[in-house]
Amino acid sequence: MNNLVQTQTRLAQSAIATDSAHGAVIAPLYLSSNYAWDDPKNKPSYDYSRSGNPTRDQLEAALCGLEAAAKGVITSSGMAAVDLALSLARPDDLVLAPHDCYGGSHRLLSARSERGHFKLEFVDQSDETALRKAFARKPKLILIETPSNPLLRITDIELCVRLAKKFGTLTIVDNTFLSPALQQPLKLGADMVVHSTTKFINGHSDVVGGALLARDPAIGDELAWWANCTGITGAPFDSFMTLRGVRTLFLRTEQQQESAATLIHEFKQDSRIRRIFYPALKTHPGHEIAARQQTGFGSMFSVEFSSSVDVLQLLRETRIFTVAESLGGFESLICVPAIMTHASMSAEAQKSAGISKTLVRFSIGLEHPKDLIADIKQALDKAVSGSI
Ligand SMILES: *Cc1c(COP(=O)(O)O)cnc(C)c1O
C-alpha cells in the first residue's frame, strides 16, 4: 500500500484477501513447523518455521507498513524484542536507557550489563541537560520509551535523533504505550521501534508477543539472523491472533483515549485526587512535545491520591476495573506499579524514577466511561480513611 493510505485503512486491511490458494478473505493460519522441498537442491522460500512462517510474515508486513519500517522481527514477547535490539551492543558499547523504563526492561538491561554484555547508563530522558551529558559518552544504542511507564514522562524523539546522529548512536523507541495508531517514531527519524504486541496491538489480552521493526533493511536482516539463531521468533498462532487484533486497533485506541479524557475531566474535580499524570493536561511537563510528536494522548494515565486514601483498599473495592498487570486491552485495568508491574525494580531505582507506593496506574478499556467513573467513585468512598 502506498504512503497516501491512511493508518486506519492500513489497519483494517491487514493481510486481507492475500490468499492465492483459495481466495480466503482472512489469511489462513500456517501451523506447520516445516515445509517440503520440491527438489533436494532447491531450498524453498519457507523451510522451517523458526526462521520463517507465512502467518508470522504477514504480521511483520502489517506492522512494518504501519511503522514505515523496511524489515522487522515478530518475537515471542516484548521482552524478547527488547533483548533482540540489545544484541546489537558489544561489551565495550554503551547503552543509554530511561531511568523509569518498563520494569522488565530495567531488569533485563541491568542483568545483561552486570554480566558484561554492554555498559549501561540510566538517564532521565526528559531532562535535556542530562541527556546531552549522556550522549557525550558516545553510546552505541539509546532505548527511548515515550510516554514512559507509569509516569507518562515524555521524551522528545526528534531531539534524541538529532543527538544520536551526531554521535553515531542507534535509536530504538519502545512504542508500546501508544501503538502506531498514535505515534510513528521511524517517521520522526528513529532507527528502530519495539513493541510489546501483548498490549494495544493485539488488544484482547490473549497473546504475549513482541515486534522489533527497523528502518534500515541491513539492520533488519541482522536482527532476523539473531532471532533465528536464538529461536525467539513468535508462534504462528499468536501472529494470527495478533493480526486479528490489529484490524480494530484504530477504533479501539480512538474510543479508549476518548474515555480516558472523560475520566480525567471527572477526576480533576475530585478533592481525593492529588495529582494526575497524563500528557494531554496542559500542566504536564511534556505536554507540548507530546502534542507535537503524537497524534493522540492515549488511554494510559497514573494518579496520586490524597493521603487519606488507602490505595490497596481502593483496588480491593473496584468492581469493573480488574486489578491486573499489563495494559492496552479492551478491559479496564488498575494497578499499583510499585508492588506489581515495577516490583522487579529496587526500592532505590523506584525512588529515582519517582514511583511511589501510592501511585495508581489506569489502563482504560472499552466499557462506558460513566460506569468506569462510578466504579472508581464507589471504591474511593470505601477507601478513604474514616469510612467503614
Ligand atoms: C509490557 C511491556 C514490555 C514487555 O513486553 P512483554 O510482551 O510483556 O514481554 C516492554 N515495554 C513496555 C513499555 C511494556 O509495557
Tab-separated table of C-alpha atoms and ligand atoms in Angstrom:
chain	number	residue	atom	x	y	z
A	1	MET	CA	0.000	0.000	0.000
A	2	ASN	CA	1.360	3.419	-0.845
A	3	ASN	CA	2.205	6.199	1.577
A	4	LEU	CA	-1.003	8.094	0.977
A	5	VAL	CA	-3.141	5.387	2.532
A	6	GLN	CA	-4.396	6.380	5.981
A	7	THR	CA	-3.333	4.382	9.032
A	8	GLN	CA	-6.977	3.498	9.678
A	9	THR	CA	-7.208	1.855	6.240
A	10	ARG	CA	-3.922	0.008	6.629
A	11	LEU	CA	-5.094	-1.396	9.953
A	12	ALA	CA	-8.438	-2.634	8.653
A	13	GLN	CA	-6.763	-4.136	5.591
A	14	SER	CA	-4.013	-6.042	7.432
A	15	ALA	CA	-3.428	-9.312	5.489
A	16	ILE	CA	-6.903	-9.183	3.924
A	17	ALA	CA	-7.577	-11.070	0.656
A	18	THR	CA	-3.990	-12.249	0.295
A	19	ASP	CA	-4.657	-15.995	-0.053
A	20	SER	CA	-3.565	-17.090	-3.503
A	21	ALA	CA	-4.534	-20.772	-2.953
A	22	HIS	CA	-8.291	-20.388	-2.288
A	23	GLY	CA	-9.042	-16.686	-2.125
A	24	ALA	CA	-9.763	-16.796	1.620
A	25	VAL	CA	-10.537	-13.223	2.721
A	26	ILE	CA	-8.871	-13.842	6.084
A	27	ALA	CA	-5.380	-15.205	5.543
A	28	PRO	CA	-5.053	-18.845	6.616
A	29	LEU	CA	-3.061	-19.831	9.694
A	30	TYR	CA	0.034	-21.878	8.817
A	31	LEU	CA	0.845	-24.001	11.849
A	32	SER	CA	3.244	-26.304	10.027
A	33	SER	CA	6.726	-26.408	11.565
A	34	ASN	CA	8.368	-27.485	8.298
A	35	TYR	CA	7.946	-27.165	4.538
A	36	ALA	CA	8.513	-29.633	1.693
A	37	TRP	CA	11.340	-29.204	-0.828
A	38	ASP	CA	10.322	-29.982	-4.408
A	39	ASP	CA	13.958	-30.935	-5.062
A	40	PRO	CA	16.769	-31.530	-2.540
A	41	LYS	CA	18.868	-28.917	-4.365
A	42	ASN	CA	16.095	-26.373	-4.325
A	43	LYS	CA	15.642	-24.660	-0.931
A	44	PRO	CA	12.035	-23.441	-0.692
A	45	SER	CA	11.258	-19.890	0.445
A	46	TYR	CA	9.930	-21.388	3.690
A	47	ASP	CA	11.715	-24.414	5.119
A	48	TYR	CA	11.381	-24.274	8.918
A	49	SER	CA	9.042	-22.086	10.982
A	50	ARG	CA	11.661	-20.805	13.419
A	51	SER	CA	13.341	-18.970	10.538
A	52	GLY	CA	10.233	-18.123	8.521
A	53	ASN	CA	6.490	-18.672	8.671
A	54	PRO	CA	3.845	-17.216	6.315
A	55	THR	CA	1.444	-16.170	9.095
A	56	ARG	CA	4.183	-14.505	11.126
A	57	ASP	CA	5.461	-12.804	7.973
A	58	GLN	CA	2.008	-11.327	7.367
A	59	LEU	CA	2.015	-9.775	10.830
A	60	GLU	CA	5.538	-8.484	10.212
A	61	ALA	CA	4.460	-6.934	6.906
A	62	ALA	CA	1.399	-5.343	8.510
A	63	LEU	CA	3.433	-3.812	11.367
A	64	CYS	CA	6.231	-2.672	9.012
A	65	GLY	CA	3.590	-0.919	6.898
A	66	LEU	CA	2.164	0.835	9.957
A	67	GLU	CA	5.525	1.957	11.330
A	68	ALA	CA	7.150	2.732	7.947
A	69	ALA	CA	9.802	0.070	8.615
A	70	ALA	CA	11.764	-1.851	5.973
A	71	LYS	CA	12.023	-5.094	7.894
A	72	GLY	CA	11.168	-6.465	11.281
A	73	VAL	CA	11.079	-9.471	13.524
A	74	ILE	CA	7.994	-10.784	15.291
A	75	THR	CA	9.132	-12.157	18.627
A	76	SER	CA	7.619	-14.378	21.296
A	77	SER	CA	7.272	-11.436	23.718
A	78	GLY	CA	8.005	-7.747	24.072
A	79	MET	CA	10.980	-8.615	26.283
A	80	ALA	CA	12.385	-10.845	23.536
A	81	ALA	CA	12.117	-7.868	21.158
A	82	VAL	CA	13.960	-5.564	23.595
A	83	ASP	CA	16.618	-8.232	24.090
A	84	LEU	CA	16.959	-8.654	20.335
A	85	ALA	CA	17.655	-4.923	19.999
A	86	LEU	CA	20.325	-5.260	22.705
A	87	SER	CA	22.050	-7.957	20.631
A	88	LEU	CA	23.415	-5.042	18.559
A	89	ALA	CA	25.614	-3.944	21.513
A	90	ARG	CA	29.096	-5.409	22.218
A	91	PRO	CA	30.892	-5.500	25.594
A	92	ASP	CA	32.591	-2.108	25.143
A	93	ASP	CA	29.467	-0.396	23.864
A	94	LEU	CA	27.388	1.940	25.988
A	95	VAL	CA	23.608	1.588	26.080
A	96	LEU	CA	21.503	4.531	27.283
A	97	ALA	CA	18.117	3.678	28.758
A	98	PRO	CA	15.379	5.654	30.515
A	99	HIS	CA	15.673	5.636	34.315
A	100	ASP	CA	11.940	4.971	34.501
A	101	CYS	CA	11.595	2.342	31.774
A	102	TYR	CA	9.288	-0.657	31.893
A	103	GLY	CA	10.247	-2.779	34.937
A	104	GLY	CA	11.085	-5.843	32.847
A	105	SER	CA	13.323	-3.809	30.535
A	106	HIS	CA	15.051	-2.307	33.582
A	107	ARG	CA	15.722	-5.807	34.939
A	108	LEU	CA	16.955	-7.131	31.570
A	109	LEU	CA	19.258	-4.157	30.933
A	110	SER	CA	20.707	-4.335	34.457
A	111	ALA	CA	21.205	-8.121	34.365
A	112	ARG	CA	22.896	-8.080	30.953
A	113	SER	CA	25.182	-5.178	31.834
A	114	GLU	CA	26.124	-6.827	35.168
A	115	ARG	CA	27.259	-9.840	33.130
A	116	GLY	CA	29.446	-7.593	30.994
A	117	HIS	CA	27.382	-7.770	27.794
A	118	PHE	CA	27.483	-3.977	27.456
A	119	LYS	CA	27.904	-0.830	29.530
A	120	LEU	CA	24.737	0.817	30.751
A	121	GLU	CA	23.595	4.239	31.871
A	122	PHE	CA	20.095	5.054	33.021
A	123	VAL	CA	19.171	8.667	32.369
A	124	ASP	CA	16.123	10.876	32.815
A	125	GLN	CA	15.494	11.416	29.107
A	126	SER	CA	13.009	14.210	29.709
A	127	ASP	CA	15.909	16.228	31.197
A	128	GLU	CA	17.726	17.721	28.194
A	129	THR	CA	20.894	18.603	30.132
A	130	ALA	CA	21.226	15.069	31.498
A	131	LEU	CA	20.529	13.665	28.042
A	132	ARG	CA	23.199	15.783	26.340
A	133	LYS	CA	25.728	14.798	29.021
A	134	ALA	CA	24.942	11.109	28.490
A	135	PHE	CA	25.240	11.434	24.693
A	136	ALA	CA	28.706	12.921	25.093
A	137	ARG	CA	29.806	9.403	26.141
A	138	LYS	CA	29.019	8.279	22.535
A	139	PRO	CA	26.522	5.489	23.223
A	140	LYS	CA	26.035	2.699	20.682
A	141	LEU	CA	22.318	2.444	21.404
A	142	ILE	CA	19.676	4.554	23.069
A	143	LEU	CA	16.448	2.950	24.184
A	144	ILE	CA	13.645	5.511	24.422
A	145	GLU	CA	10.267	4.884	25.999
A	146	THR	CA	7.750	7.643	25.463
A	147	PRO	CA	5.332	8.109	27.114
A	148	SER	CA	7.100	6.315	29.957
A	149	ASN	CA	5.568	3.808	32.274
A	150	PRO	CA	3.994	4.557	34.734
A	151	LEU	CA	4.550	8.342	34.998
A	152	LEU	CA	3.916	9.192	31.328
A	153	ARG	CA	7.069	11.286	31.059
A	154	ILE	CA	7.595	12.460	27.503
A	155	THR	CA	10.909	12.220	25.670
A	156	ASP	CA	11.498	14.381	22.619
A	157	ILE	CA	12.193	11.768	19.922
A	158	GLU	CA	13.419	14.299	17.351
A	159	LEU	CA	15.887	15.808	19.824
A	160	CYS	CA	17.242	12.320	20.623
A	161	VAL	CA	17.517	11.528	16.920
A	162	ARG	CA	19.480	14.749	16.286
A	163	LEU	CA	21.908	13.962	19.122
A	164	ALA	CA	22.123	10.307	18.080
A	165	LYS	CA	23.056	11.224	14.505
A	166	LYS	CA	25.810	13.477	15.844
A	167	PHE	CA	27.314	10.715	17.997
A	168	GLY	CA	26.661	7.703	15.729
A	169	THR	CA	24.071	6.205	18.099
A	170	LEU	CA	21.223	3.930	17.014
A	171	THR	CA	17.829	4.983	18.381
A	172	ILE	CA	15.239	2.433	19.469
A	173	VAL	CA	11.804	3.625	20.584
A	174	ASP	CA	9.561	1.417	22.692
A	175	ASN	CA	6.190	2.443	21.212
A	176	THR	CA	4.079	0.057	23.303
A	177	PHE	CA	2.182	2.767	25.223
A	178	LEU	CA	0.735	4.429	22.132
A	179	SER	CA	0.924	1.913	19.256
A	180	PRO	CA	1.460	3.024	15.644
A	181	ALA	CA	-2.093	4.378	15.642
A	182	LEU	CA	-0.934	7.301	17.809
A	183	GLN	CA	2.829	7.618	17.290
A	184	GLN	CA	5.189	6.592	14.496
A	185	PRO	CA	8.785	7.031	15.710
A	186	LEU	CA	10.514	5.984	12.458
A	187	LYS	CA	8.813	8.915	10.744
A	188	LEU	CA	10.447	11.131	13.388
A	189	GLY	CA	13.839	9.724	12.423
A	190	ALA	CA	14.308	6.826	14.867
A	191	ASP	CA	16.136	3.706	13.638
A	192	MET	CA	14.033	1.014	15.294
A	193	VAL	CA	10.688	0.573	17.001
A	194	VAL	CA	9.968	-2.034	19.623
A	195	HIS	CA	6.526	-3.219	20.674
A	196	SER	CA	5.054	-5.439	23.255
A	197	THR	CA	2.238	-6.520	20.916
A	198	THR	CA	0.719	-8.054	24.053
A	199	LYS	CA	-0.712	-4.598	24.768
A	200	PHE	CA	-2.566	-2.314	22.318
A	201	ILE	CA	-1.600	-4.036	19.063
A	202	ASN	CA	-3.257	-7.323	19.973
A	203	GLY	CA	-5.539	-5.531	22.416
A	204	HIS	CA	-7.509	-8.569	23.545
A	205	SER	CA	-5.272	-9.749	26.411
A	206	ASP	CA	-4.948	-13.239	24.958
A	207	VAL	CA	-1.470	-13.185	23.391
A	208	VAL	CA	2.020	-12.411	24.700
A	209	GLY	CA	4.126	-11.190	21.798
A	210	GLY	CA	6.545	-8.572	20.552
A	211	ALA	CA	7.998	-6.924	17.499
A	212	LEU	CA	11.212	-5.134	16.586
A	213	LEU	CA	10.985	-3.122	13.368
A	214	ALA	CA	13.901	-1.419	11.611
A	215	ARG	CA	14.099	1.402	9.098
A	216	ASP	CA	17.328	0.061	7.543
A	217	PRO	CA	16.906	-3.315	5.777
A	218	ALA	CA	20.514	-4.303	6.630
A	219	ILE	CA	19.807	-3.880	10.355
A	220	GLY	CA	16.535	-5.754	9.835
A	221	ASP	CA	18.474	-8.645	8.263
A	222	GLU	CA	20.955	-8.719	11.150
A	223	LEU	CA	18.088	-8.814	13.643
A	224	ALA	CA	16.326	-11.586	11.696
A	225	TRP	CA	19.578	-13.577	11.708
A	226	TRP	CA	19.855	-13.261	15.507
A	227	ALA	CA	16.194	-14.061	16.037
A	228	ASN	CA	16.523	-17.302	14.073
A	229	CYS	CA	19.822	-18.069	15.775
A	230	THR	CA	18.423	-17.693	19.286
A	231	GLY	CA	14.953	-19.014	18.453
A	232	ILE	CA	12.897	-16.118	19.808
A	233	THR	CA	10.549	-15.717	16.842
A	234	GLY	CA	6.819	-15.594	17.610
A	235	ALA	CA	4.422	-18.530	17.266
A	236	PRO	CA	2.196	-18.667	14.127
A	237	PHE	CA	-0.999	-18.929	16.177
A	238	ASP	CA	-0.045	-15.852	18.210
A	239	SER	CA	0.672	-13.992	14.965
A	240	PHE	CA	-2.753	-14.955	13.598
A	241	MET	CA	-4.471	-13.713	16.757
A	242	THR	CA	-2.432	-10.510	16.781
A	243	LEU	CA	-3.329	-9.779	13.143
A	244	ARG	CA	-6.957	-10.134	14.164
A	245	GLY	CA	-6.402	-7.554	16.893
A	246	VAL	CA	-4.507	-5.161	14.619
A	247	ARG	CA	-7.527	-4.720	12.351
A	248	THR	CA	-9.519	-2.990	15.114
A	249	LEU	CA	-6.605	-1.039	16.612
A	250	PHE	CA	-7.731	2.309	15.261
A	251	LEU	CA	-11.259	2.110	16.610
A	252	ARG	CA	-10.058	0.801	19.969
A	253	THR	CA	-7.427	3.492	20.503
A	254	GLU	CA	-9.867	6.257	19.490
A	255	GLN	CA	-12.577	5.106	21.905
A	256	GLN	CA	-10.186	4.269	24.730
A	257	GLN	CA	-8.487	7.658	24.655
A	258	GLU	CA	-11.814	9.467	24.491
A	259	SER	CA	-12.941	7.582	27.592
A	260	ALA	CA	-9.621	8.325	29.325
A	261	ALA	CA	-10.170	12.044	28.700
A	262	THR	CA	-13.680	11.785	30.185
A	263	LEU	CA	-12.343	10.110	33.327
A	264	ILE	CA	-9.567	12.689	33.711
A	265	HIS	CA	-12.074	15.525	33.387
A	266	GLU	CA	-14.079	13.992	36.241
A	267	PHE	CA	-11.027	13.175	38.382
A	268	LYS	CA	-9.757	16.771	38.153
A	269	GLN	CA	-12.746	17.843	40.219
A	270	ASP	CA	-12.323	15.209	42.940
A	271	SER	CA	-10.530	16.511	46.030
A	272	ARG	CA	-9.359	12.989	46.887
A	273	ILE	CA	-7.086	13.057	43.817
A	274	ARG	CA	-3.878	14.975	44.339
A	275	ARG	CA	-2.117	14.653	41.003
A	276	ILE	CA	-2.831	13.176	37.582
A	277	PHE	CA	-0.074	12.106	35.202
A	278	TYR	CA	-1.472	12.410	31.674
A	279	PRO	CA	0.236	14.211	28.760
A	280	ALA	CA	-2.990	15.807	27.488
A	281	LEU	CA	-3.040	18.037	30.590
A	282	LYS	CA	-1.541	21.456	29.876
A	283	THR	CA	0.210	21.258	33.255
A	284	HIS	CA	2.012	18.051	32.237
A	285	PRO	CA	5.714	18.900	31.713
A	286	GLY	CA	5.830	17.027	28.377
A	287	HIS	CA	2.511	18.317	27.040
A	288	GLU	CA	3.898	20.364	24.173
A	289	ILE	CA	6.284	17.685	22.931
A	290	ALA	CA	3.523	15.075	23.173
A	291	ALA	CA	1.151	17.295	21.211
A	292	ARG	CA	3.795	17.628	18.508
A	293	GLN	CA	5.040	14.042	18.184
A	294	GLN	CA	1.873	12.079	18.976
A	295	THR	CA	-1.414	12.051	17.106
A	296	GLY	CA	-3.313	11.379	20.338
A	297	PHE	CA	-2.698	11.221	24.081
A	298	GLY	CA	-3.652	7.581	24.568
A	299	SER	CA	-5.590	5.822	27.279
A	300	MET	CA	-2.974	5.270	29.979
A	301	PHE	CA	-2.622	7.532	32.993
A	302	SER	CA	-1.493	7.396	36.601
A	303	VAL	CA	-2.867	9.067	39.678
A	304	GLU	CA	-1.506	10.096	43.050
A	305	PHE	CA	-4.382	10.096	45.559
A	306	SER	CA	-4.554	12.231	48.684
A	307	SER	CA	-3.030	10.691	51.806
A	308	SER	CA	-6.495	9.902	53.197
A	309	VAL	CA	-6.952	7.212	50.518
A	310	ASP	CA	-5.837	3.644	51.211
A	311	VAL	CA	-4.885	2.670	47.664
A	312	LEU	CA	-4.754	-1.064	48.371
A	313	GLN	CA	-8.301	-0.853	49.713
A	314	LEU	CA	-9.289	1.129	46.621
A	315	LEU	CA	-8.053	-1.717	44.418
A	316	ARG	CA	-9.925	-4.259	46.540
A	317	GLU	CA	-13.181	-2.339	46.094
A	318	THR	CA	-13.307	-1.820	42.321
A	319	ARG	CA	-15.941	-3.904	40.557
A	320	ILE	CA	-15.439	-3.035	36.873
A	321	PHE	CA	-11.715	-2.273	36.878
A	322	THR	CA	-9.771	-5.512	37.147
A	323	VAL	CA	-6.661	-5.478	39.319
A	324	ALA	CA	-4.002	-6.784	36.959
A	325	GLU	CA	-0.712	-6.041	35.268
A	326	SER	CA	-0.491	-5.408	31.535
A	327	LEU	CA	-2.362	-2.694	29.633
A	328	GLY	CA	-3.940	-1.748	26.348
A	329	GLY	CA	-6.658	-4.400	26.281
A	330	PHE	CA	-10.367	-3.760	25.813
A	331	GLU	CA	-10.906	-4.368	29.543
A	332	SER	CA	-10.078	-1.611	32.016
A	333	LEU	CA	-7.275	-2.376	34.442
A	334	ILE	CA	-5.928	-0.801	37.596
A	335	CYS	CA	-2.632	-1.480	39.343
A	336	VAL	CA	-0.112	-0.203	41.866
A	337	PRO	CA	3.143	-0.174	39.859
A	338	ALA	CA	5.477	-0.194	42.914
A	339	ILE	CA	4.285	-3.644	44.006
A	340	MET	CA	3.048	-5.015	40.677
A	341	THR	CA	4.433	-4.012	37.239
A	342	HIS	CA	7.582	-2.400	38.617
A	343	ALA	CA	8.240	-4.768	41.547
A	344	SER	CA	11.409	-6.035	39.844
A	345	MET	CA	12.990	-2.571	40.264
A	346	SER	CA	14.899	-1.996	43.517
A	347	ALA	CA	13.394	0.448	46.043
A	348	GLU	CA	16.210	2.834	45.176
A	349	ALA	CA	15.537	2.617	41.416
A	350	GLN	CA	11.823	3.150	42.042
A	351	LYS	CA	12.592	6.204	44.119
A	352	SER	CA	14.836	7.748	41.479
A	353	ALA	CA	12.150	7.087	38.855
A	354	GLY	CA	9.538	8.787	41.062
A	355	ILE	CA	7.384	5.684	41.528
A	356	SER	CA	5.773	5.992	44.939
A	357	LYS	CA	3.998	3.191	46.792
A	358	THR	CA	0.709	5.060	46.461
A	359	LEU	CA	0.834	5.725	42.722
A	360	VAL	CA	-2.048	4.021	40.876
A	361	ARG	CA	-1.935	3.299	37.128
A	362	PHE	CA	-5.035	3.066	34.963
A	363	SER	CA	-5.478	1.384	31.585
A	364	ILE	CA	-8.801	2.459	30.137
A	365	GLY	CA	-10.718	-0.081	28.079
A	366	LEU	CA	-13.951	-0.122	26.123
A	367	GLU	CA	-16.522	-0.051	28.942
A	368	HIS	CA	-18.791	3.024	29.115
A	369	PRO	CA	-16.864	5.859	30.802
A	370	LYS	CA	-19.829	6.647	33.082
A	371	ASP	CA	-19.629	3.146	34.550
A	372	LEU	CA	-15.858	3.438	34.975
A	373	ILE	CA	-16.226	6.768	36.814
A	374	ALA	CA	-18.963	5.374	39.054
A	375	ASP	CA	-16.791	2.367	39.844
A	376	ILE	CA	-13.843	4.478	40.983
A	377	LYS	CA	-16.115	6.827	42.984
A	378	GLN	CA	-17.764	3.987	44.892
A	379	ALA	CA	-14.369	2.360	45.539
A	380	LEU	CA	-12.943	5.695	46.737
A	381	ASP	CA	-15.867	6.159	49.133
A	382	LYS	CA	-14.844	2.888	50.798
A	383	ALA	CA	-11.103	3.514	50.708
A	384	VAL	CA	-10.946	6.931	52.391
A	385	SER	CA	-9.759	6.686	55.996
A	386	GLY	CA	-12.603	7.088	58.441
A	387	SER	CA	-15.017	5.255	56.133
A	388	ILE	CA	-16.154	1.776	57.138
B	1	LIG	C1	4.783	-4.972	28.573
B	1	LIG	C2	5.874	-4.123	28.115
B	1	LIG	C3	7.080	-4.670	27.666
B	1	LIG	C4	7.355	-6.159	27.713
B	1	LIG	O1	6.526	-6.885	26.884
B	1	LIG	P1	6.045	-8.399	27.151
B	1	LIG	O2	5.195	-8.684	25.984
B	1	LIG	O3	5.336	-8.415	28.457
B	1	LIG	O4	7.283	-9.246	27.193
B	1	LIG	C5	8.047	-3.803	27.206
B	1	LIG	N1	7.858	-2.460	27.188
B	1	LIG	C6	6.718	-1.908	27.621
B	1	LIG	C7	6.560	-0.423	27.588
B	1	LIG	C8	5.684	-2.711	28.095
B	1	LIG	O5	4.559	-2.131	28.542
